[in-house]
Structures are given as structure tokens and as C-alpha cells.
Amino acid sequence: MTFIPLTRLPWRNAIANHHALPDHWIKTVSLVQRIDAWRLWLADKPSGHWLLCHHQPLEFCAALAALWESGRVAVLPADNRPETLALLLEKVDGTLPDDPGELESITPFAHPEALDPTATAVVLYTSGSTGEPVHLTKRFNQLDAELTAHAKLWPLADSGVISQVSHQHIYGLLTGVLHPLCTGTPFCGDECRYPEGLFARLQEAGAAGLKPVIVSSPAQLSRLPEHLPWSETPRPTRVFSSGAPLALEHAQHTERLLQAPVIEIYGSTESGGIAQRRQTQGTVWQALPGVELAFSDDYLSLRSPFLETPQHWWHQPDRVVPTKDGFELLGRADRLVKIAGKRVSLNHVERVLAAAEEVIEARCVDLGRTDGRMGVVVALYDAFIPHQHDTRHDLVQRMRAHLSHHLEPIAIPRYWRFVDALPSNAQGKLDRALINRLFADLDNHKIPRWLGEQRPGADSCLLTLEVPERLIFLEGHFDEYPLVPGVVMVQWAIECANDCFAELGEFQGIERLKFQRVLQPGARFTLQLTRRDDGIAFTIESHEGRHCAGQIRLQASHGGKHG
């Protein structure tokens, strides 16, 4: 299978049309038609930088190619949260709509024979070392250099690529979209971020006679369930993982279930890909083709054609141990904070916590609060998850006692969040937006404590929440037996639904409302939200059972979208 660089417009060449594949797989005819539809929509629009944020892979790819063919630059936000997009609106020349409409012209669009390799292709946003968003540009020659390395290491002949990660991030963009696009390989990324969707896509690839390649992340691989009959799906050629460290036990678990090698890619948005390894066969990272490594005082430096300035040395903020064939990672070197004038290593605090029997993993965060104290997010085994105030209080005390044997009192985190798995964004990272959400109740005493969410489908959302002990609505309900008022539960359902599904409209009424159990401070609960044509249905439950359920009618706002 021939590799065609981006500068030669590979999307205008044939992507194998496997008629057995459903429409959510990207194939030739549908993609070219949608590119031309976007070209038509862009024909009378300004040039420059355009905000591109599309969950649906076909429209994303078509819009991206249309921007490039018309000499524009794609700006890819890390997520589609309203606050994220609002920050970028003043920095771009336009925003692409959800849909450009159908192609109205039969006249073929003129497209360039080649793109300028030195031109900016995309602007990406990454959390950086602080968690705050940082923008980075990538030229076509940078992207093509990295894609060439991928094609050399991992050819895609007779393959079908299934991506579980966001194409808004460099890893998902390169591995899940652009590599198959440059080799004419069918690919998909819609509705497969959860195990059941992945299972279905594997079966579709097998039915079409394709060898599946999975592009995934530690967050997804750590949660592959045993109950699905993976042996009934075709064996993938390989499974990729990147974006965060992958635990050895999760690599072993994935290889056992899927009977395929798990290949980890190490790098960053700034550096591009640096190295790769198969952890089940060794801990050593080996440099990608074209990457030159150097080591000094246990730190890693590199020169690479994937860098903005390939001839200059890039200093990676990771400590390493050089080996004969590459290097081993020791962890980041820049995770030091000052608390009351004392330097505290967040890595050290996390390692000590991870040694406790209850803890799977932990992430310490500098919240930037006036008291200077840290927060910590702790992933626990199910048996140790606290469901009430008393059990949560006892657990915090045990964790603090455990840390006190290793740390000065000032270094022990003050603010604790207990989860079943560390929340992560589309790139598999606990970024600043998620950190702010986990600790938002410290400053807003009207909201529940957010501990994570799952999105089984476009119209459903399951949130894990906790009742803060300082919730303002507990006042007066009642001194000796405080509880959350029913109207507050309904209000939480409306506010969380607006956050999950964007603005749903004005409140019109409520039906089938039932309160079955009281909800007390410190209680851990789930809020199940389901979007309906006329509003939402919600259910609040805890380990005690159901507390509240109902259907809320909301009046949808009118007005069309515009670019």
C-alpha cells in the first residue's frame, strides 16, 4: 500500500471502497463528496485560521481537507466545552458549523496539485506541564515527517483503523486519521470509545476482510471488560496507546483479551513522537525513525524532524536512564511545588499514596488556593470507595496517617477526591479543566461535588457526585438530621443536563416526580440523565437505592447556528 504525504492531497486518491463496511467507516466516495461540500461552503468566507471541532470523523476529515485545499489553517481545540471554545473565538477568523449542507454545484472544485510543505497546517492546544492550555503550530512537513515514520514502523496494508481517542489531539489526529488517510486505509472513530462500540467495530472489520488496528489510550485499555466475547472478533494487528503512562498490568490485560501486541508511543504535542515500546516484552523505549537522542545528568534531549526547529536540541522535562538500545523513563522532573516555602515533589506524594492497600493510583494537584495547600485525586479499589460522610472521613484520616510517616505535615494534601478511576479528557489526561471541576465545590457551595462521568451514548450521561458537607442548602434542613431539599435535586439535574448536553431551554414543568429516600451530606450518588425530545429524564441513586426520579420538560431555544 503506497504512502502519499499530506502535501500531495492523499484524500483525492482512492481509499479502498469496502462495500461490506457500514457508513460510519471513512471511504472514498463519501469523503470526497463531503470535502467538496465544505469547499462550497467556504467559497465566499474569509481566509486565515478557522476553528474546527467535530466529533463525527467524516465531517472532521472533510472539513480539514477543505480548509487545507483552500489555503486556510485549522485550529483544533482540545475539547468542545463552551468555555474552551469561547476563549478561542477571538483568535480565529471563523468557526465551521456542524454541517455545510449538501453540495449544490456539479462543477468540480479546482484543488492544488500540492500544498506548501512549510505552511502551517494546524494549530493545536495542549495542557502543557501546568495544565493550562498552550497553543502549538504544526507545519505540513512536520506532520509528513512523523507520518512517514509511522508508515515505516507500522504499515497498514489490508488494515482497518479503529480509533478510540479524539482526533482533536495530535496522537489521535496522526495515528487514527492522517496515517490511514495517507495510505488509503478505511478508518472509523465514531461510537467506539466504549468497549461495546469497539467490539462492534472489530466485528465489522472482520466481516469486510480487514485486519483491525486499534488506536487507544490507557483510560480505555484499563477498562476493557472480561465479559465481552473478544475471542469471537478478529485478532487486531496491533493496539496503540499514548497520552499517559500505561500500567504494565493493563498492557498484559489487553494483550490477553485481544491477543494483539500493545505498542506505546511516547512523546508530546510539542516534541512529536519520540519513542515506542511493547511493555510486555521490555521496559526500554526505542527512538522513532529520524529521532536523535542525547542524555545528560539523567535528562533526555532530542533532535527530530517532527520538531518546529529540527536542527535544534529539544530538552524533554523527563528523567531517564540511558540503556544500550534506548532509555527507561523515571518520570517528569518538573512536578515540584512550593508549600509554605518548602519544595514538595508531587511525584513522591503520589508514590507514597499508591503504596496504600486501598489505592490504585493518585494524582496530586496544585490548586493555586490562598492557603497554598494541595488537592489530591485518589483512584480506589471498589471495596474501599466511601459512600457516606463517616466512611469518607475515616478514609481521609487513614490516608493522612499513612502519608505522615513519609512527609512533613505541610506536604500532606488538604483536599481529597475519591474516584474509581482518574477522570481524563479526550487525550487521556487529567487537565486543568477537569481539576477545576473536581474541586469546584470548594468555592461554590451550591453545587454537588463532581467525581466523574460516563457517556454511553449521545443522549445519555451518568455522573458520579457527592453531597458536600458545606452545601449551603443544608441550612434549615434540619439541624439534627440535615438533608438535601427535593427542589435542589431537581435543580442539580437541570444544571448538569445543560452542562452535559449544552443549553436545553427554559423550564416548562416536571412530570412523574418521585422522592423515595433522603440524600444526606457526604453521600456519594449517581445522577443518570437521558435527553428526550421535550427535555430530560433523570434518576438519582446511591448504594442505598433510588432517591429521586422524574421527567423535566424544557422549551428548546430557537435560532439557527451560524459560522
Coordinates of C-alpha atoms in Angstrom, one line a residue:
M1 CA 0.0 0.0 0.0
T2 CA 1.6 3.3 -1.2
F3 CA 2.1 6.1 1.3
I4 CA 1.2 9.5 0.0
P5 CA 2.2 12.6 2.0
L6 CA -0.3 15.2 3.1
T7 CA 1.3 17.8 0.7
R8 CA 0.2 15.5 -2.2
L9 CA -3.5 15.5 -1.1
P10 CA -3.9 11.8 -0.4
W11 CA -7.6 12.2 0.2
R12 CA -8.0 12.9 -3.5
N13 CA -6.7 9.4 -4.2
A14 CA -8.6 6.2 -3.7
I15 CA -9.4 4.9 -0.2
A16 CA -10.4 1.3 -0.7
N17 CA -14.2 1.1 -1.0
H18 CA -15.1 -2.0 1.1
H19 CA -18.8 -2.2 0.4
A20 CA -19.2 -4.5 3.4
L21 CA -18.3 -1.7 5.8
P22 CA -21.1 0.5 7.3
D23 CA -21.3 4.2 6.5
H24 CA -19.5 5.3 9.7
W25 CA -16.3 4.0 8.2
I26 CA -14.4 6.6 6.2
K27 CA -14.2 5.5 2.5
T28 CA -13.6 7.2 -0.8
V29 CA -16.9 8.4 -2.3
S30 CA -18.4 9.8 0.9
L31 CA -15.3 11.6 1.9
V32 CA -14.7 13.4 -1.5
Q33 CA -18.3 14.5 -1.7
R34 CA -18.1 16.0 1.8
I35 CA -14.8 17.8 1.0
D36 CA -16.5 19.4 -2.0
A37 CA -19.5 20.4 0.2
W38 CA -17.2 22.1 2.6
R39 CA -15.3 23.8 -0.2
L40 CA -18.6 25.2 -1.5
W41 CA -19.5 26.5 2.0
L42 CA -16.0 28.1 2.4
A43 CA -16.0 29.6 -1.1
D44 CA -17.1 33.1 0.0
K45 CA -15.7 33.1 3.5
P46 CA -12.6 34.9 4.8
S47 CA -9.2 33.2 4.7
G48 CA -7.0 32.7 7.7
H49 CA -7.5 30.5 10.8
W50 CA -10.7 28.5 11.3
L51 CA -12.0 26.8 14.4
L52 CA -12.6 23.1 13.7
C53 CA -14.3 21.0 16.4
H54 CA -16.2 18.0 15.1
H55 CA -16.9 14.7 17.0
Q56 CA -18.0 12.9 13.8
P57 CA -14.9 11.7 11.9
L58 CA -16.2 12.0 8.4
E59 CA -17.2 15.7 8.7
F60 CA -14.0 16.4 10.6
C61 CA -11.8 14.9 7.9
A62 CA -13.8 16.5 5.1
A63 CA -13.7 20.0 6.7
L64 CA -9.9 19.6 7.5
A65 CA -9.1 18.7 3.9
A66 CA -11.3 21.6 2.6
L67 CA -9.5 24.1 4.8
W68 CA -6.1 22.9 3.6
E69 CA -7.1 22.8 -0.1
S70 CA -8.4 26.4 0.2
G71 CA -5.2 27.6 1.9
R72 CA -6.6 28.0 5.4
V73 CA -5.3 26.9 8.8
A74 CA -7.3 24.5 11.0
V75 CA -7.4 25.4 14.7
L76 CA -8.2 22.3 16.8
P77 CA -9.4 22.9 20.4
A78 CA -8.7 20.2 22.9
D79 CA -12.4 19.7 23.7
N80 CA -15.8 21.2 22.8
R81 CA -16.7 22.6 26.2
P82 CA -18.4 26.1 25.8
E83 CA -15.8 27.8 27.9
T84 CA -12.9 26.3 25.8
L85 CA -14.5 27.4 22.6
A86 CA -15.3 30.9 23.9
L87 CA -11.6 31.5 24.7
L88 CA -10.7 30.8 21.1
L89 CA -13.3 32.7 19.2
E90 CA -11.4 36.0 19.3
K91 CA -8.2 34.2 18.0
V92 CA -9.7 32.8 14.8
D93 CA -11.2 34.2 11.6
G94 CA -14.2 31.9 11.6
T95 CA -15.9 28.9 13.1
L96 CA -17.1 26.0 11.0
P97 CA -20.7 24.9 11.5
D98 CA -21.8 21.4 12.3
D99 CA -22.9 20.8 8.7
P100 CA -22.1 22.7 5.5
G101 CA -25.2 21.3 3.8
E102 CA -25.5 19.3 0.6
L103 CA -23.3 20.0 -2.4
E104 CA -25.3 22.2 -4.8
S105 CA -22.8 22.5 -7.6
I106 CA -21.7 19.8 -10.0
T107 CA -18.7 21.8 -11.2
P108 CA -15.6 20.1 -9.8
F109 CA -13.6 22.3 -7.5
A110 CA -10.1 23.2 -8.5
H111 CA -7.6 21.9 -5.9
P112 CA -3.9 22.5 -5.7
E113 CA -1.5 19.8 -7.1
A114 CA 0.5 20.1 -3.9
L115 CA 0.4 22.0 -0.6
D116 CA 3.3 24.2 0.6
P117 CA 5.3 22.0 3.0
T118 CA 6.4 25.0 5.0
A119 CA 2.9 26.3 5.5
T120 CA 1.1 25.9 8.9
A121 CA -1.4 23.0 8.7
V122 CA -2.9 23.0 12.2
V123 CA -2.9 24.9 15.5
L124 CA -3.3 22.5 18.4
Y125 CA -3.9 23.1 22.1
T126 CA -2.3 21.1 24.8
S127 CA -2.4 21.3 28.6
G128 CA 1.4 21.7 28.9
S129 CA 3.3 21.0 32.1
T130 CA 1.0 23.2 34.2
G131 CA -2.4 22.0 32.9
E132 CA -3.2 25.4 31.4
P133 CA -3.9 25.4 27.6
V134 CA -0.9 26.2 25.4
H135 CA -1.2 26.6 21.6
L136 CA 1.3 25.0 19.2
T137 CA 1.5 25.1 15.4
K138 CA 2.4 22.2 13.1
R139 CA 3.6 22.6 9.5
F140 CA 2.8 20.2 6.8
N141 CA 6.5 19.0 6.6
Q142 CA 6.4 18.2 10.4
L143 CA 3.3 16.2 10.1
D144 CA 4.5 14.4 6.9
A145 CA 7.9 13.5 8.6
E146 CA 6.1 11.9 11.5
L147 CA 3.6 10.1 9.3
T148 CA 6.4 8.7 7.2
A149 CA 8.0 7.3 10.4
H150 CA 4.6 5.7 11.3
A151 CA 4.3 4.2 7.9
K152 CA 7.8 2.7 8.1
L153 CA 7.2 1.1 11.5
W154 CA 3.6 0.2 11.3
P155 CA 2.4 -0.4 7.7
L156 CA -1.4 -0.6 7.2
A157 CA -1.7 -3.0 4.3
D158 CA -5.1 -4.7 4.3
S159 CA -6.0 -2.9 7.5
G160 CA -8.9 -1.1 9.0
V161 CA -8.1 1.5 11.7
I162 CA -10.4 1.9 14.7
S163 CA -9.7 4.9 16.9
Q164 CA -11.0 5.3 20.4
V165 CA -9.3 8.6 21.0
S166 CA -10.0 12.2 20.0
H167 CA -8.8 13.4 16.6
Q168 CA -8.6 16.9 18.1
H169 CA -5.3 15.9 19.7
I170 CA -2.0 15.2 17.8
Y171 CA -1.9 11.5 18.7
G172 CA -5.4 10.7 17.6
L173 CA -5.0 13.0 14.6
L174 CA -1.8 11.3 13.3
T175 CA -2.5 7.7 14.2
G176 CA -6.2 7.4 13.9
V177 CA -6.9 9.8 11.0
L178 CA -3.9 11.0 8.9
H179 CA -1.9 7.8 8.7
P180 CA -4.8 5.8 7.3
L181 CA -5.8 8.7 5.1
C182 CA -2.2 8.8 3.6
T183 CA -2.3 5.1 2.8
G184 CA -5.9 4.7 1.5
T185 CA -6.9 2.7 4.5
P186 CA -10.6 2.6 5.7
F187 CA -10.9 4.0 9.3
C188 CA -13.5 5.0 11.8
G189 CA -13.8 6.6 15.2
D190 CA -17.4 7.2 15.8
E191 CA -19.3 5.4 18.6
C192 CA -16.4 3.1 19.6
R193 CA -14.9 4.8 22.7
Y194 CA -16.6 2.3 24.9
P195 CA -15.9 -1.4 24.9
E196 CA -19.3 -2.4 23.3
G197 CA -18.6 0.0 20.4
L198 CA -15.1 -1.3 20.0
F199 CA -16.4 -4.8 19.9
A200 CA -18.9 -3.9 17.1
R201 CA -16.2 -2.2 15.0
L202 CA -13.9 -5.2 15.3
Q203 CA -16.7 -7.4 14.0
E204 CA -17.4 -5.0 11.1
A205 CA -13.7 -5.0 10.1
G206 CA -13.6 -8.8 10.2
A207 CA -16.7 -9.1 8.1
A208 CA -15.0 -6.9 5.4
G209 CA -11.9 -9.0 5.5
L210 CA -9.7 -6.3 7.1
K211 CA -7.0 -6.6 9.7
P212 CA -8.1 -4.3 12.6
V213 CA -5.6 -1.8 14.1
I214 CA -6.8 -0.1 17.3
V215 CA -5.8 3.4 18.4
S216 CA -6.5 3.7 22.1
S217 CA -5.3 5.1 25.4
P218 CA -4.6 3.9 29.0
A219 CA -8.0 5.1 30.1
Q220 CA -9.8 2.8 27.7
L221 CA -7.4 -0.1 27.9
S222 CA -7.6 -0.2 31.7
R223 CA -11.3 -0.7 31.5
L224 CA -11.6 -3.5 28.9
P225 CA -14.2 -5.8 30.4
E226 CA -13.8 -9.6 30.6
H227 CA -17.5 -10.3 29.9
L228 CA -17.4 -9.5 26.1
P229 CA -16.5 -12.5 23.8
W230 CA -13.4 -10.9 22.4
S231 CA -12.3 -14.3 21.0
E232 CA -15.2 -14.0 18.5
T233 CA -13.7 -10.9 16.9
P234 CA -10.7 -10.8 14.5
R235 CA -7.4 -10.5 16.2
P236 CA -6.0 -7.0 15.8
T237 CA -2.6 -6.5 14.1
R238 CA -1.7 -4.1 16.9
V239 CA -3.1 -1.9 19.6
F240 CA -1.6 1.6 20.1
S241 CA -1.6 3.5 23.4
S242 CA -0.4 7.0 24.2
G243 CA -1.3 10.2 26.0
A244 CA -0.5 9.0 29.5
P245 CA 1.5 6.2 31.2
L246 CA 0.1 2.7 30.7
A247 CA 0.4 0.3 33.6
L248 CA 2.1 -3.0 32.9
E249 CA -0.9 -4.9 34.3
H250 CA -3.2 -3.1 31.8
A251 CA -0.9 -3.8 28.9
Q252 CA -0.9 -7.5 29.9
H253 CA -4.7 -7.5 30.4
T254 CA -5.2 -6.0 26.9
E255 CA -2.9 -8.4 25.2
R256 CA -4.6 -11.4 26.9
L257 CA -8.1 -10.3 25.9
L258 CA -7.4 -9.1 22.3
Q259 CA -4.4 -11.4 21.5
A260 CA -2.6 -8.5 20.0
P261 CA 0.6 -6.6 20.8
V262 CA 0.2 -3.3 22.6
I263 CA 2.5 -0.6 21.3
E264 CA 3.0 2.5 23.4
I265 CA 4.1 5.8 21.8
Y266 CA 6.0 8.3 24.0
G267 CA 6.1 12.0 23.1
S268 CA 4.1 15.2 23.4
T269 CA 2.4 17.7 21.2
E270 CA 5.5 19.9 21.5
S271 CA 8.1 17.3 20.6
G272 CA 6.0 15.0 18.4
G273 CA 6.6 11.3 18.8
I274 CA 9.9 10.3 20.5
A275 CA 10.0 6.6 21.1
Q276 CA 7.9 3.4 21.2
R277 CA 7.9 0.1 23.1
R278 CA 6.0 -3.1 23.7
Q279 CA 6.0 -3.1 27.5
T280 CA 5.1 -6.8 27.9
Q281 CA 8.5 -7.6 26.2
G282 CA 10.7 -4.9 27.9
T283 CA 10.7 -1.6 29.6
V284 CA 13.1 0.1 27.2
W285 CA 11.9 2.9 24.9
Q286 CA 13.4 2.9 21.4
A287 CA 13.6 6.1 19.3
L288 CA 11.3 6.5 16.3
P289 CA 13.0 6.7 12.9
G290 CA 14.7 10.0 12.4
V291 CA 14.8 10.9 16.1
E292 CA 18.3 11.6 17.6
L293 CA 18.6 11.2 21.4
A294 CA 21.1 12.6 23.8
F295 CA 21.4 12.2 27.6
S296 CA 22.9 14.5 30.2
D297 CA 22.5 14.3 34.0
D298 CA 19.6 11.8 33.7
Y299 CA 17.7 14.1 31.4
L300 CA 16.6 13.5 27.8
S301 CA 17.3 15.8 24.8
L302 CA 16.4 15.1 21.2
R303 CA 16.7 16.4 17.6
S304 CA 13.9 15.4 15.3
P305 CA 12.2 16.3 12.0
F306 CA 8.9 16.4 14.0
L307 CA 10.1 19.5 15.9
E308 CA 9.3 23.1 14.9
T309 CA 13.1 23.6 14.6
P310 CA 14.5 20.2 13.7
Q311 CA 18.1 21.3 13.8
H312 CA 17.9 22.5 17.5
W313 CA 18.0 20.2 20.6
W314 CA 14.8 19.9 22.4
H315 CA 15.0 19.3 26.2
Q316 CA 12.3 17.0 27.4
P317 CA 11.2 17.5 31.0
D318 CA 11.5 13.8 31.9
R319 CA 14.2 12.0 33.8
V320 CA 15.6 8.9 32.1
V321 CA 18.1 6.1 32.4
P322 CA 20.1 5.5 29.2
T323 CA 20.3 1.9 28.0
K324 CA 22.1 0.1 25.2
D325 CA 19.0 0.3 22.9
G326 CA 17.3 3.4 24.1
F327 CA 16.2 4.6 27.6
E328 CA 13.9 3.9 30.5
L329 CA 11.6 6.6 31.9
L330 CA 11.8 7.7 35.6
G331 CA 9.1 10.3 35.4
R332 CA 8.8 14.0 35.0
A333 CA 11.3 16.3 36.6
D334 CA 9.2 19.5 36.7
R335 CA 6.5 18.4 39.2
L336 CA 7.8 20.4 42.1
V337 CA 5.7 22.9 44.1
K338 CA 6.5 25.2 47.0
I339 CA 4.2 25.0 50.0
A340 CA 5.0 27.4 52.9
G341 CA 8.4 27.9 51.4
K342 CA 9.2 24.2 51.2
R343 CA 9.7 22.3 48.0
V344 CA 7.4 19.3 47.6
S345 CA 7.6 16.6 45.0
L346 CA 4.2 15.7 43.7
N347 CA 5.6 12.5 42.3
H348 CA 6.8 11.5 45.7
V349 CA 3.5 12.1 47.4
E350 CA 1.8 10.1 44.7
R351 CA 4.2 7.2 45.1
V352 CA 3.6 7.0 48.8
L353 CA -0.1 7.1 48.4
A354 CA 0.0 4.4 45.7
A355 CA 1.7 2.1 48.3
A356 CA -1.5 2.1 50.4
E357 CA -3.6 -1.1 50.0
E358 CA -6.8 0.9 49.1
V359 CA -5.2 2.9 46.3
I360 CA -4.9 2.1 42.6
E361 CA -3.2 5.4 41.7
A362 CA -3.2 9.0 42.8
R363 CA -2.7 12.4 41.3
C364 CA -1.6 15.4 43.4
V365 CA -2.6 18.9 42.1
D366 CA -1.6 22.4 42.9
L367 CA -4.9 24.2 43.2
G368 CA -3.5 27.7 43.4
R369 CA -5.5 28.4 46.6
T370 CA -4.7 31.2 49.0
D371 CA -3.9 28.7 51.8
G372 CA -1.3 27.1 49.5
R373 CA -2.4 23.6 50.3
M374 CA -2.7 20.8 47.7
G375 CA -5.5 18.7 46.4
V376 CA -5.3 15.0 45.5
V377 CA -7.4 12.8 43.4
V378 CA -7.2 9.1 44.5
A379 CA -8.5 6.2 42.5
L380 CA -9.6 3.4 44.9
Y381 CA -10.5 -0.3 44.5
D382 CA -14.2 -0.7 44.7
A383 CA -14.2 -2.3 48.2
F384 CA -12.8 1.0 49.6
I385 CA -14.9 3.6 47.9
P386 CA -16.6 5.7 50.6
H387 CA -20.4 6.1 50.2
Q388 CA -21.1 8.2 53.4
H389 CA -19.7 11.0 55.4
D390 CA -18.3 8.8 58.2
T391 CA -16.6 6.3 55.9
R392 CA -15.1 9.2 53.8
H393 CA -13.8 10.9 57.0
D394 CA -12.2 7.7 58.3
L395 CA -10.6 7.1 54.9
V396 CA -9.1 10.6 54.8
Q397 CA -7.7 10.1 58.3
R398 CA -6.1 6.8 57.3
M399 CA -4.6 8.3 54.1
R400 CA -3.2 11.2 56.1
A401 CA -1.7 8.9 58.8
H402 CA -0.1 6.8 56.0
L403 CA 1.5 9.9 54.5
S404 CA 2.6 11.3 57.9
H405 CA 5.2 8.5 58.1
H406 CA 6.9 9.8 54.9
L407 CA 6.1 13.6 54.6
E408 CA 6.2 16.7 56.6
P409 CA 2.7 17.8 57.7
I410 CA 2.6 20.8 55.3
A411 CA 3.1 18.4 52.4
I412 CA 0.1 16.3 53.2
P413 CA -2.8 17.2 50.8
R414 CA -5.7 19.0 52.4
Y415 CA -8.4 18.5 49.8
W416 CA -9.4 14.9 48.8
R417 CA -11.4 13.5 46.0
F418 CA -12.0 9.7 45.8
V419 CA -12.8 8.1 42.4
D420 CA -13.0 4.7 40.9
A421 CA -10.7 5.8 38.0
L422 CA -8.8 9.1 37.4
P423 CA -11.0 11.3 35.2
S424 CA -9.4 12.1 31.9
N425 CA -10.1 14.3 28.9
A426 CA -10.2 13.1 25.3
Q427 CA -6.4 12.9 25.3
G428 CA -6.3 10.7 28.4
K429 CA -5.0 13.4 30.7
L430 CA -6.2 15.0 33.9
D431 CA -6.1 18.5 32.6
R432 CA -6.8 21.9 34.3
A433 CA -10.4 21.9 33.2
L434 CA -11.0 18.5 35.0
I435 CA -9.1 19.6 38.0
N436 CA -11.2 22.7 38.3
R437 CA -14.3 20.7 38.0
L438 CA -13.3 18.2 40.7
F439 CA -12.7 20.9 43.2
A440 CA -15.3 23.5 42.1
D441 CA -17.4 22.9 45.2
L442 CA -14.7 24.5 47.4
D443 CA -15.8 27.9 46.1
N444 CA -19.3 27.3 45.0
H445 CA -21.4 25.9 47.9
K446 CA -24.5 25.4 45.8
I447 CA -23.2 22.6 43.6
P448 CA -22.6 18.9 44.2
R449 CA -19.0 17.5 44.2
W450 CA -18.3 16.2 40.7
L451 CA -16.2 12.9 40.7
G452 CA -16.5 11.8 37.1
E453 CA -18.9 10.9 34.3
Q454 CA -19.6 8.3 31.6
R455 CA -21.2 9.0 28.2
P456 CA -22.7 5.7 27.0
G457 CA -24.3 7.5 24.1
A458 CA -25.0 10.9 22.6
D459 CA -28.3 11.2 24.6
S460 CA -27.2 9.8 27.9
C461 CA -24.8 10.8 30.7
L462 CA -24.1 9.1 34.1
L463 CA -22.4 11.4 36.6
T464 CA -20.8 10.3 39.9
L465 CA -21.4 13.0 42.5
E466 CA -21.1 13.7 46.2
V467 CA -23.1 15.9 48.6
P468 CA -20.6 18.5 50.1
E469 CA -20.8 18.8 53.8
R470 CA -20.7 22.6 53.4
L471 CA -23.6 22.7 50.9
I472 CA -25.5 25.9 51.6
F473 CA -28.9 24.3 51.0
L474 CA -28.4 22.1 54.1
E475 CA -29.1 25.1 56.3
G476 CA -32.5 24.7 57.9
H477 CA -32.9 21.1 56.6
F478 CA -32.5 20.1 59.5
D479 CA -30.1 20.8 62.4
E480 CA -30.0 17.2 63.8
Y481 CA -30.7 15.5 60.5
P482 CA -29.5 17.6 57.6
L483 CA -30.7 16.5 54.1
V484 CA -30.8 17.9 50.6
P485 CA -34.1 19.5 49.7
G486 CA -36.0 17.9 46.8
V487 CA -36.1 21.1 44.8
V488 CA -32.3 21.2 44.9
M489 CA -32.1 17.7 43.5
V490 CA -34.3 18.7 40.6
Q491 CA -32.2 21.9 40.1
W492 CA -29.0 19.8 40.0
A493 CA -30.5 17.6 37.3
I494 CA -31.3 20.6 35.1
E495 CA -27.9 22.3 35.6
C496 CA -26.0 19.0 35.0
A497 CA -28.1 18.3 31.9
N498 CA -27.3 21.7 30.5
D499 CA -23.6 21.1 31.1
C500 CA -23.7 17.6 29.5
F501 CA -25.9 18.4 26.5
A502 CA -25.4 22.2 26.1
E503 CA -28.3 24.6 26.6
L504 CA -31.6 22.6 26.5
G505 CA -34.0 25.5 27.0
E506 CA -36.2 27.0 29.7
F507 CA -38.0 25.0 32.4
Q508 CA -41.6 24.2 31.4
G509 CA -42.7 21.7 34.0
I510 CA -42.0 18.4 35.7
E511 CA -43.7 15.0 35.5
R512 CA -43.6 11.7 37.3
L513 CA -41.5 13.2 40.1
K514 CA -40.9 10.8 42.9
F515 CA -38.8 11.2 46.1
Q516 CA -38.1 7.8 47.7
R517 CA -35.1 8.4 50.0
V518 CA -33.4 11.4 51.7
L519 CA -30.0 12.4 50.5
Q520 CA -27.6 13.5 53.3
P521 CA -24.3 15.4 53.4
G522 CA -21.3 13.3 52.5
A523 CA -23.4 10.8 50.5
R524 CA -22.0 9.6 47.2
F525 CA -24.6 9.2 44.4
T526 CA -25.1 8.9 40.7
L527 CA -27.2 11.1 38.5
Q528 CA -28.4 9.4 35.4
L529 CA -29.5 11.8 32.6
T530 CA -31.3 10.9 29.4
R531 CA -32.1 13.5 26.8
R532 CA -35.7 13.4 25.4
D533 CA -37.4 15.3 22.6
D534 CA -39.2 17.5 25.2
G535 CA -36.5 17.7 27.9
I536 CA -34.7 15.2 30.1
A537 CA -35.4 12.2 32.3
F538 CA -33.3 11.9 35.5
T539 CA -32.6 9.4 38.2
I540 CA -30.6 9.9 41.4
E541 CA -29.4 6.7 43.1
S542 CA -26.8 5.6 45.7
H543 CA -25.7 2.4 47.3
E544 CA -28.9 2.7 49.5
G545 CA -31.2 2.7 46.4
R546 CA -33.2 5.3 44.5
H547 CA -33.6 8.7 46.0
C548 CA -35.4 10.7 43.3
A549 CA -36.6 10.4 39.7
G550 CA -38.6 12.4 37.2
Q551 CA -39.0 13.9 33.8
I552 CA -38.4 17.6 33.2
R553 CA -40.0 19.4 30.3
L554 CA -37.8 22.1 28.7
Q555 CA -38.6 24.6 26.0
A556 CA -35.9 24.4 23.3
S557 CA -34.5 27.8 22.3
H558 CA -35.0 28.8 18.6
G559 CA -32.4 30.2 16.3
G560 CA -30.1 28.6 13.8
K561 CA -26.4 28.1 14.0
H562 CA -24.0 30.2 12.0
G563 CA -20.3 30.2 11.2

